[in-house]
Coordinates of C-alpha atoms in Angstrom, one line a residue:
M1 CA 0.0 0.0 0.0
K2 CA 1.3 3.5 -0.9
I3 CA 1.9 6.0 1.9
R4 CA -0.7 8.2 0.4
D5 CA -3.3 5.4 0.3
Y6 CA -2.4 4.4 3.8
K7 CA -3.0 7.9 5.1
L8 CA -6.3 8.3 3.2
E9 CA -7.5 5.0 4.7
I10 CA -6.7 6.2 8.2
I11 CA -8.7 9.4 7.5
C12 CA -11.6 7.4 6.1
I13 CA -11.7 5.1 9.2
F14 CA -11.3 8.0 11.6
A15 CA -14.0 10.1 9.9
T16 CA -16.6 7.3 9.7
K17 CA -16.0 5.8 13.2
M18 CA -15.6 8.9 15.3
K19 CA -18.1 11.6 16.0
R20 CA -17.5 15.0 14.5
F21 CA -16.9 16.8 17.8
I22 CA -14.2 14.3 18.8
L23 CA -12.4 15.0 15.5
F24 CA -12.5 18.7 16.2
S25 CA -11.4 18.3 19.8
F26 CA -8.4 16.2 18.7
L27 CA -7.3 18.7 16.1
F28 CA -7.8 21.6 18.4
A29 CA -5.8 19.9 21.2
T30 CA -3.0 19.1 18.7
L31 CA -2.8 22.7 17.7
L32 CA -2.5 23.9 21.3
A33 CA 0.3 21.5 21.9
T34 CA 2.3 22.6 18.8
A35 CA 4.4 25.6 18.6
Q36 CA 3.7 28.1 15.9
P37 CA 5.8 27.5 12.8
K38 CA 8.6 29.9 12.1
H39 CA 8.1 29.3 8.3
E40 CA 4.6 29.3 6.8
V41 CA 3.0 31.1 3.9
R42 CA -0.1 33.1 5.1
A43 CA -1.7 34.7 2.1
V44 CA -4.8 36.4 0.9
W45 CA -6.4 37.0 -2.5
L46 CA -7.1 40.7 -2.9
T47 CA -9.6 41.1 -5.8
T48 CA -9.9 44.3 -7.9
I49 CA -12.5 43.2 -10.5
G50 CA -15.5 45.5 -10.0
G51 CA -13.8 46.8 -6.8
I52 CA -15.3 43.9 -4.8
D53 CA -12.3 43.9 -2.4
W54 CA -10.6 47.1 -3.5
P55 CA -11.1 49.9 -4.4
S56 CA -14.6 50.9 -3.2
S57 CA -14.6 54.3 -4.9
Y58 CA -13.3 55.7 -8.1
A59 CA -10.3 58.1 -8.6
H60 CA -11.2 61.1 -10.7
D61 CA -8.8 63.6 -9.0
G62 CA -6.3 64.0 -6.2
M63 CA -8.9 63.4 -3.5
G64 CA -10.1 60.2 -5.2
I65 CA -6.5 58.9 -5.5
K66 CA -5.9 59.7 -1.8
A67 CA -9.1 57.9 -0.8
Q68 CA -8.2 54.7 -2.8
Q69 CA -4.7 54.7 -1.3
Q70 CA -5.9 55.3 2.2
Q71 CA -8.4 52.4 1.9
L72 CA -5.6 50.1 0.7
T73 CA -3.2 51.0 3.4
T74 CA -5.9 50.5 6.0
M75 CA -6.6 47.0 4.6
L76 CA -2.8 46.2 4.6
D77 CA -2.5 47.4 8.2
R78 CA -5.3 45.0 9.3
L79 CA -3.8 42.1 7.3
K80 CA -0.4 42.8 8.8
A81 CA -2.0 42.7 12.3
L82 CA -3.0 39.1 11.4
N83 CA 0.6 38.3 10.4
V84 CA -0.4 37.8 6.7
N85 CA 2.9 37.7 4.8
T86 CA 1.8 37.4 1.2
V87 CA -0.7 39.5 -0.8
L88 CA -2.0 38.2 -4.2
L89 CA -3.2 41.4 -5.9
Q90 CA -5.3 41.1 -9.0
T91 CA -3.2 42.9 -11.6
R92 CA -4.5 41.7 -14.9
V93 CA -8.2 41.7 -14.6
R94 CA -10.0 40.8 -17.9
A95 CA -7.5 41.8 -20.7
T96 CA -7.2 45.0 -18.6
T97 CA -4.7 46.1 -16.0
I98 CA -4.3 48.2 -12.9
Y99 CA -0.9 49.5 -14.0
P100 CA 0.1 51.6 -17.1
S101 CA 0.8 48.8 -19.6
D102 CA 2.1 49.0 -23.1
I103 CA 0.2 45.9 -24.0
E104 CA -3.3 46.2 -22.5
P105 CA -5.6 49.1 -21.4
W106 CA -6.5 50.2 -17.9
D107 CA -9.3 48.4 -16.1
G108 CA -12.2 50.4 -15.0
C109 CA -12.1 49.4 -11.4
L110 CA -9.8 52.4 -10.5
S111 CA -11.1 55.3 -12.6
G112 CA -14.6 54.1 -13.2
R113 CA -14.1 54.0 -17.0
P114 CA -12.2 51.2 -18.8
G115 CA -9.2 52.6 -20.7
R116 CA -8.8 55.7 -18.5
S117 CA -5.9 56.2 -16.1
P118 CA -6.8 56.8 -12.5
G119 CA -3.9 59.3 -12.3
Y120 CA -1.4 57.0 -10.4
D121 CA 0.2 53.6 -10.7
A122 CA -1.8 51.4 -8.3
L123 CA 0.5 48.4 -8.7
Q124 CA 3.6 50.4 -7.7
F125 CA 1.8 51.9 -4.8
A126 CA 0.6 48.5 -3.5
I127 CA 4.1 47.0 -3.9
D128 CA 5.7 49.9 -1.9
E129 CA 3.1 49.6 0.9
C130 CA 3.4 45.8 1.1
H131 CA 7.2 46.0 1.3
R132 CA 7.1 48.7 4.0
R133 CA 5.1 46.2 6.1
G134 CA 7.4 43.2 5.4
M135 CA 4.9 41.5 3.2
E136 CA 5.4 40.0 -0.3
L137 CA 3.3 41.2 -3.2
H138 CA 2.5 38.7 -6.0
A139 CA 0.9 40.1 -9.2
W140 CA -2.2 38.0 -9.8
V141 CA -2.7 37.6 -13.6
V142 CA -6.0 36.3 -14.9
T143 CA -4.9 34.4 -18.0
I144 CA -7.5 32.7 -20.3
P145 CA -10.8 34.6 -19.6
V146 CA -10.9 38.1 -21.2
G147 CA -14.4 39.1 -20.1
K148 CA -17.7 39.7 -21.8
W149 CA -17.5 39.6 -25.5
N150 CA -18.4 43.2 -26.0
A151 CA -16.6 44.5 -22.9
Y152 CA -13.8 47.0 -23.4
G153 CA -10.8 44.7 -22.7
C154 CA -12.1 41.9 -24.9
Q155 CA -13.0 44.3 -27.7
Q156 CA -9.5 45.8 -27.7
L157 CA -7.9 42.4 -27.7
R158 CA -10.2 41.1 -30.6
R159 CA -9.3 44.1 -32.7
R160 CA -5.6 43.4 -32.5
Y161 CA -5.5 39.6 -32.1
G162 CA -8.9 38.4 -33.3
S163 CA -7.7 34.9 -34.1
L164 CA -6.6 34.3 -30.5
I165 CA -10.1 34.8 -29.0
R166 CA -12.9 32.2 -28.8
K167 CA -16.5 33.1 -27.9
I168 CA -18.2 30.7 -25.5
G169 CA -21.7 32.0 -24.6
D170 CA -21.3 35.7 -24.1
E171 CA -17.7 35.4 -22.8
G172 CA -14.4 35.7 -24.5
Y173 CA -11.5 33.4 -23.9
M174 CA -7.9 33.3 -25.2
N175 CA -7.4 30.1 -27.2
P176 CA -5.0 27.9 -25.1
E177 CA -4.1 25.8 -28.2
S178 CA -2.6 28.8 -30.1
P179 CA 1.1 29.2 -29.7
A180 CA 0.5 33.0 -29.9
T181 CA -1.5 32.8 -26.7
A182 CA 1.5 31.5 -24.8
D183 CA 3.7 34.3 -26.2
Y184 CA 1.1 37.0 -25.4
L185 CA 0.6 35.9 -21.8
A186 CA 4.3 35.5 -21.3
N187 CA 4.9 39.0 -22.5
I188 CA 2.3 40.4 -20.1
C189 CA 4.1 38.6 -17.2
A190 CA 7.5 39.7 -18.5
E191 CA 6.3 43.4 -18.6
I192 CA 5.2 43.2 -15.0
T193 CA 8.3 41.4 -13.8
H194 CA 10.7 43.7 -15.7
R195 CA 9.1 46.9 -14.5
Y196 CA 8.2 46.2 -10.9
D197 CA 9.9 44.8 -7.8
I198 CA 7.3 42.1 -7.4
D199 CA 7.8 38.9 -5.3
G200 CA 5.7 36.6 -7.5
I201 CA 3.6 36.1 -10.6
H202 CA 0.4 34.3 -9.7
L203 CA -1.5 32.8 -12.7
D204 CA -5.3 32.4 -12.4
Y205 CA -7.5 30.3 -14.6
I206 CA -4.5 28.8 -16.4
R207 CA -6.7 26.0 -17.9
Y208 CA -9.3 25.2 -20.4
P209 CA -12.8 26.7 -19.9
E210 CA -14.9 23.9 -18.5
T211 CA -17.4 24.6 -21.4
W212 CA -14.7 24.1 -24.0
R213 CA -16.0 22.0 -27.0
G214 CA -13.7 19.2 -28.0
A215 CA -10.8 17.4 -26.3
K216 CA -8.6 19.2 -23.8
N217 CA -4.9 18.6 -24.2
P218 CA -2.7 19.4 -21.1
Y219 CA 0.2 20.0 -23.4
Y220 CA -1.1 23.3 -24.5
I221 CA -1.7 24.6 -21.0
T222 CA 1.7 23.4 -19.9
N223 CA 3.2 25.2 -22.9
I224 CA 1.8 28.5 -21.7
V225 CA 3.2 27.9 -18.2
R226 CA 6.6 27.0 -19.7
A227 CA 6.6 30.2 -21.8
V228 CA 5.7 32.4 -18.7
H229 CA 8.3 30.6 -16.6
S230 CA 11.0 31.2 -19.2
K231 CA 10.3 35.0 -19.4
V232 CA 9.9 35.6 -15.7
K233 CA 13.0 33.7 -14.6
L234 CA 15.1 35.2 -17.3
Y235 CA 14.5 38.7 -15.7
K236 CA 14.4 37.8 -12.1
P237 CA 15.0 34.2 -11.0
W238 CA 13.9 34.9 -7.4
V239 CA 10.4 35.9 -8.4
K240 CA 8.0 33.0 -7.4
L241 CA 5.8 31.6 -10.1
S242 CA 2.5 30.2 -8.8
C243 CA -1.0 29.4 -9.9
S244 CA -4.4 28.6 -8.3
P245 CA -5.5 25.2 -9.7
I246 CA -8.9 23.7 -9.1
G247 CA -8.9 22.3 -5.5
K248 CA -8.8 18.6 -6.4
Y249 CA -6.0 17.5 -8.7
D250 CA -7.7 14.3 -9.8
D251 CA -9.7 11.3 -8.5
L252 CA -8.1 9.5 -5.6
S253 CA -8.2 5.7 -5.0
R254 CA -10.9 6.1 -2.3
Y255 CA -12.3 9.5 -3.0
R256 CA -13.8 10.8 -6.2
S257 CA -13.6 14.3 -7.4
N258 CA -17.2 14.2 -8.7
G259 CA -16.2 15.3 -12.1
W260 CA -14.6 18.6 -11.0
N261 CA -10.8 18.4 -10.9
A262 CA -7.7 20.1 -12.4
R263 CA -6.1 17.4 -14.4
S264 CA -8.9 15.4 -16.1
R265 CA -11.6 18.0 -16.4
V266 CA -9.6 21.1 -17.6
A267 CA -6.1 19.7 -18.5
Q268 CA -4.4 21.6 -15.6
D269 CA -1.4 19.4 -14.7
A270 CA -0.4 21.5 -11.7
Q271 CA 1.4 18.7 -9.8
G272 CA 3.4 18.1 -12.9
W273 CA 4.4 21.7 -13.0
L274 CA 5.9 21.4 -9.5
R275 CA 7.6 18.1 -10.5
D276 CA 9.2 19.7 -13.6
G277 CA 10.3 22.9 -11.9
L278 CA 7.9 25.2 -13.8
M279 CA 6.1 26.4 -10.6
D280 CA 7.5 27.4 -7.2
Q281 CA 4.1 27.4 -5.4
L282 CA 0.6 26.2 -5.8
Y283 CA -2.5 27.7 -4.2
P284 CA -5.2 25.0 -4.9
M285 CA -8.7 26.5 -4.5
M286 CA -9.9 24.0 -1.9
Y287 CA -13.3 25.6 -1.3
F288 CA -14.9 22.3 0.0
S289 CA -15.7 20.7 3.3
G290 CA -15.4 17.2 4.9
N291 CA -14.0 14.4 2.7
N292 CA -13.9 16.8 -0.2
F293 CA -11.2 18.7 1.6
Y294 CA -8.9 16.6 3.8
P295 CA -7.9 13.7 1.6
F296 CA -7.2 16.1 -1.3
A297 CA -5.2 18.3 0.9
I298 CA -2.9 15.3 1.8
D299 CA -2.7 14.5 -1.9
W300 CA -1.5 18.0 -2.8
Q301 CA 1.1 18.1 0.0
E302 CA 2.5 14.6 -0.8
C303 CA 3.0 15.7 -4.4
A304 CA 4.7 19.0 -3.6
Y305 CA 8.2 17.8 -4.9
G306 CA 10.0 20.0 -2.4
R307 CA 8.0 23.1 -3.5
Q308 CA 5.4 25.0 -1.5
V309 CA 1.7 24.2 -1.5
I310 CA -0.7 26.7 0.1
S311 CA -4.2 25.6 0.7
G312 CA -6.8 28.1 -0.7
L313 CA -9.5 28.4 2.0
G314 CA -13.0 29.4 0.9
I315 CA -13.8 31.7 3.8
Y316 CA -16.5 33.2 1.7
M317 CA -18.5 30.1 2.4
L318 CA -19.1 31.4 5.9
H319 CA -21.4 34.1 4.6
P320 CA -25.1 33.4 5.0
R321 CA -25.6 34.2 1.3
E322 CA -23.2 31.4 0.3
R323 CA -23.0 28.0 2.1
N324 CA -23.4 29.5 5.6
W325 CA -20.6 27.3 7.0
P326 CA -20.1 27.4 10.7
L327 CA -16.8 29.0 11.8
N328 CA -15.5 25.7 13.1
E329 CA -15.4 24.3 9.5
V330 CA -12.6 26.8 8.6
Q331 CA -11.0 26.3 12.0
R332 CA -10.6 22.6 11.4
Q333 CA -9.2 23.2 7.9
L334 CA -6.7 25.7 9.2
N335 CA -5.6 23.4 12.0
F336 CA -5.3 20.4 9.6
V337 CA -3.2 22.1 6.9
R338 CA -0.8 23.4 9.5
Q339 CA -0.3 19.9 10.9
I340 CA 0.6 18.5 7.4
G341 CA 2.9 21.4 6.6
M342 CA 0.9 23.4 4.2
G343 CA 0.4 27.2 4.2
H344 CA -3.0 28.8 3.9
C345 CA -4.5 31.5 1.7
Y346 CA -7.9 33.2 2.2
F347 CA -10.4 33.8 -0.5
R348 CA -11.0 36.6 -0.3
A349 CA -9.9 39.8 1.5
K350 CA -13.3 41.4 2.1
F351 CA -14.8 38.3 4.0
L352 CA -11.7 38.2 6.2
L353 CA -11.6 41.9 7.0
D354 CA -15.4 42.0 7.5
N355 CA -14.9 39.4 10.2
V356 CA -17.7 37.2 8.9
K357 CA -18.7 34.9 11.8
G358 CA -15.6 36.0 13.7
I359 CA -13.0 34.7 11.2
Y360 CA -10.8 37.8 11.7
D361 CA -10.8 37.3 15.4
Y362 CA -10.0 33.6 15.2
I363 CA -7.1 34.2 12.7
A364 CA -5.7 36.8 15.2
W365 CA -5.3 33.9 17.6
H366 CA -4.4 31.2 15.2
D367 CA -1.5 33.2 13.6
R368 CA -0.6 35.1 16.7
H369 CA 3.1 35.1 15.9
P370 CA 4.8 36.2 12.7
A371 CA 6.1 33.7 10.2
L372 CA 8.7 33.8 7.5
I373 CA 8.0 32.6 4.0
P374 CA 9.9 29.3 3.4
P375 CA 13.0 29.8 1.3
M376 CA 13.3 28.8 -2.3
T377 CA 16.1 26.4 -1.7
W378 CA 15.6 24.6 -5.0
A379 CA 16.4 27.9 -6.8
Q380 CA 19.2 29.2 -4.6
S381 CA 20.5 27.8 -1.2
I382 CA 23.5 29.9 -0.5
V383 CA 22.8 31.9 2.6
P384 CA 24.0 35.5 2.8
D385 CA 26.6 36.6 5.2
G386 CA 25.0 38.1 8.3
P387 CA 25.6 41.5 9.8
V388 CA 29.0 41.9 11.3
S389 CA 27.9 44.4 14.0
L390 CA 24.7 45.4 15.8
Q391 CA 24.5 48.5 17.9
V392 CA 21.6 49.0 20.3
E393 CA 20.9 52.3 22.0
H394 CA 18.5 52.2 24.9
T395 CA 16.7 55.5 25.5
P396 CA 13.8 56.5 27.8
H397 CA 11.5 56.4 24.8
G398 CA 12.6 53.2 23.2
D399 CA 15.5 51.2 21.6
R400 CA 17.4 52.3 18.5
L401 CA 19.0 49.5 16.5
S402 CA 21.5 49.8 13.6
W403 CA 23.6 47.2 11.9
N404 CA 26.0 46.7 9.0
G405 CA 28.2 44.3 7.1
A406 CA 25.7 41.9 5.7
K407 CA 26.6 40.6 2.2
D408 CA 24.5 38.8 -0.4
R409 CA 26.2 35.9 -2.1
S410 CA 23.4 35.2 -4.6
D411 CA 22.3 37.2 -7.6
G412 CA 19.4 39.0 -5.9
P413 CA 19.0 42.8 -6.0
Y414 CA 19.2 43.6 -2.3
L415 CA 19.1 42.1 1.2
L416 CA 16.2 42.3 3.7
Y417 CA 16.5 41.8 7.4
N418 CA 14.7 40.0 10.2
V419 CA 14.8 41.4 13.7
Y420 CA 14.3 39.3 16.8
A421 CA 13.8 40.3 20.4
S422 CA 13.6 38.6 23.7
E423 CA 13.9 39.3 27.4
H424 CA 16.5 36.5 27.5
Y425 CA 20.0 36.6 26.2
P426 CA 21.0 35.4 23.7
V427 CA 17.9 35.7 21.6
D428 CA 16.6 32.4 20.4
V429 CA 16.0 33.1 16.7
S430 CA 14.4 29.6 16.1
K431 CA 11.2 30.8 17.8
S432 CA 8.5 32.6 15.9
E433 CA 7.4 34.5 19.0
N434 CA 10.8 36.3 19.0
L435 CA 10.2 37.7 15.5
L436 CA 9.8 41.5 15.8
A437 CA 10.2 42.6 12.2
T438 CA 10.3 40.5 9.0
R439 CA 11.7 41.4 5.6
H440 CA 12.7 44.8 7.0
L441 CA 14.0 47.1 4.2
W442 CA 16.5 49.2 6.1
S443 CA 19.6 48.5 8.3
H444 CA 18.1 50.4 11.2
L445 CA 15.0 50.2 13.3
T446 CA 13.5 52.1 16.2
I447 CA 11.3 50.3 18.8
R448 CA 9.1 52.5 20.9
R449 CA 9.1 51.3 24.4
T450 CA 8.3 52.8 27.8
A451 CA 10.7 52.5 30.8
D452 CA 8.3 50.4 32.8
K453 CA 8.6 47.5 30.4
P454 CA 11.3 44.8 30.8
A455 CA 14.5 45.3 28.8
L456 CA 14.8 43.5 25.6
H457 CA 17.8 41.9 23.8
Y458 CA 18.0 41.9 20.0
A459 CA 19.4 39.9 17.2
V460 CA 19.4 40.5 13.4
T461 CA 19.7 38.2 10.4
A462 CA 20.0 39.0 6.7
L463 CA 17.6 37.6 4.2
D464 CA 18.1 37.3 0.5
R465 CA 15.3 37.5 -2.1
Y466 CA 15.1 33.7 -2.3
G467 CA 14.3 33.6 1.5
N468 CA 17.6 32.2 2.6
E469 CA 18.4 33.5 6.1
S470 CA 21.9 34.2 7.5
S471 CA 23.2 33.4 10.9
A472 CA 22.2 35.8 13.6
R473 CA 24.2 38.8 14.9
Q474 CA 23.4 39.2 18.5
E475 CA 23.8 42.4 20.4
A476 CA 26.8 42.6 22.7
A477 CA 26.6 40.3 25.7
P478 CA 25.3 42.0 28.9
Q479 CA 27.7 42.7 31.6
E480 CA 27.9 40.3 34.6
G481 CA 25.3 41.2 37.2
G482 CA 23.1 43.0 34.6
N483 CA 19.4 42.8 34.5
A484 CA 19.2 40.2 31.8
A485 CA 18.1 36.6 32.5
T486 CA 21.1 34.7 31.2
N487 CA 22.6 31.3 31.4
L488 CA 25.8 31.6 29.5
I489 CA 28.1 28.6 29.9
P490 CA 31.7 29.7 30.6
N491 CA 34.5 28.8 28.2
D492 CA 37.9 30.1 27.0
G493 CA 37.3 29.6 23.3
R494 CA 38.9 26.1 23.4
T495 CA 37.2 24.2 26.3
L496 CA 33.6 24.3 27.5
K497 CA 32.5 23.4 31.0
T498 CA 29.2 21.5 30.5
G499 CA 28.2 21.2 34.2
R500 CA 25.8 18.5 35.3
T501 CA 23.9 16.5 32.7
P502 CA 21.4 13.7 33.0
D503 CA 22.9 10.2 33.4
G504 CA 23.3 8.4 30.1
S505 CA 22.8 11.6 28.1
R506 CA 24.5 12.8 24.9
L507 CA 25.3 16.4 24.2
L508 CA 24.3 18.4 21.2
I509 CA 25.8 21.7 20.1
C510 CA 23.4 23.6 17.9
T511 CA 23.3 26.9 16.1
L512 CA 20.6 29.4 17.1
Q513 CA 18.8 28.4 13.9
G514 CA 18.5 24.9 15.5
T515 CA 21.0 23.1 13.3
T516 CA 23.0 20.5 15.2
V517 CA 26.7 20.9 14.4
R518 CA 28.2 18.4 16.8
T519 CA 27.0 15.4 18.9
M520 CA 29.1 13.7 21.6
E521 CA 29.0 11.7 24.8
S522 CA 28.3 13.7 28.0
R523 CA 31.5 14.8 29.8
P524 CA 32.4 17.7 32.2
L525 CA 34.8 19.3 29.6
I526 CA 34.4 19.3 25.9
D527 CA 36.7 20.5 23.1
I528 CA 35.3 23.5 21.1
S529 CA 38.5 24.7 19.6
T530 CA 37.4 23.9 16.0
L531 CA 34.0 25.7 16.3
P532 CA 33.8 29.0 14.4
E533 CA 33.2 32.1 16.5
G534 CA 29.6 32.7 17.3
I535 CA 26.8 31.8 19.7
Y536 CA 25.7 28.3 20.3
E537 CA 23.1 26.3 22.3
L538 CA 24.1 23.2 24.3
K539 CA 21.4 20.5 24.6
A540 CA 21.3 17.2 26.4
T541 CA 19.3 14.2 25.2
G542 CA 18.3 11.6 27.8
R543 CA 17.5 7.9 27.6
K544 CA 13.9 8.6 26.7
R545 CA 15.0 10.7 23.8
T546 CA 13.9 13.9 25.5
T547 CA 15.9 17.0 24.8
R548 CA 16.7 19.6 27.5
R549 CA 18.5 22.9 27.0
Q550 CA 21.7 23.2 29.1
G551 CA 22.3 26.8 28.1
F552 CA 24.0 29.0 25.6
F553 CA 27.7 29.8 25.1
I554 CA 29.6 32.3 23.1
V555 CA 32.8 31.3 21.3
K556 CA 35.2 34.2 21.0
R557 CA 38.9 34.0 20.7

């Protein structure tokens, strides 16, 4: 029996033999017992078509521009408060755009009139505001659908490339079987990637229309993906390429997709795109419940091929005008995808920010600590050199941090920084609760604090555009007798005094990122002369395979 089938059988037995409330209690207790992950994609789809998420008003003048921008920054502030780290912003709408394109006209969602500029570049503004908040922005590109047959975008496209467009009902679609469609869509994505400092290109509806007459050949859809991949990676190899496939890849051995799946129904070979390196991420639209969700989530994760799979969660189903799901339906799904190592993405922003059935409040607890986006180690795994110095100035109004010396050893454009803080020294940078600022743009930071709060200690790491994180630069060690809670183990740079350890234990020397660099039998003195200078954690493992922290030590010669 395959591992996947075995897991699905366990779920089947569990779901049919146990009552629903027991399943929920089990998952909820498991979540409580599990620390928040340091790396996890937490995303949201922010829709612009018709302004259904943003903007809610048109820009005709300076005041209109300011109102749109203020609405967006307020939304981003509230998403940041939930520790959302990725925003998928609808950029190509229906053969129309929210940026000044040389290929397609303006969408009407900004100015109120298709083809008319709103007076500012909405995509550039959104990128800047997301980056200020340490969030990634991915340009969401709707690919095959081009809108109503007589709508402005479709009309303009038909005038120039009539042979590329098929009419199905009263809608227009780009012909996926024409090589020119692949070139056209690749050029759209190349224009965005070349002009803007985006973090990702997110392809939507990269598939045949379900009402397409005739056979559907996955070769043609894959050819479009390959063309986009080639153009995007040529300009900026660190830009993530992703898509939002239908939420079930195909029928499973024990669970049917009921005729609605990515691969067989619309020729969307999304798992193959991960396998062949054409995609960095998938955001399957898993807007289902019960056994239409859990087995298929496992299937996606088991076929990730080392890439990132982020479950699309249909929080719109909570609304009474939709399926009127109870809140605990989404709670269970969130808990489950975290347990199997998937990220999560909300469809869509308005339902989240409107706090439908308390979903915003729940996410504030569920994602209560920040998380870093997992690194693209398949594209680049060389970590940058961390800062060589970190200065901390404690003032009555707060702490001022500055650092320098970090160097990028990859081909990215610039470095970002993660700042960690803790009441204990040295700062444990493996814990998500110690993350204070993520993807910080500058080599300085001011933290406003009042004198009545406990003193904090700080550490900084460098982050390249692939998400690879350097070792940590800790602030200078506090003086003996200071007010910091420390447990530094004394050493002379060559020999470490380990102190008392449990009988029969082994010692582990780990970096602050949690990597074990040395394992040895327990003894009172151990040789550390070959360890590079830096800060390490000493752990002891007992006979029952339990691990206990013995303390930290600094190697300095």
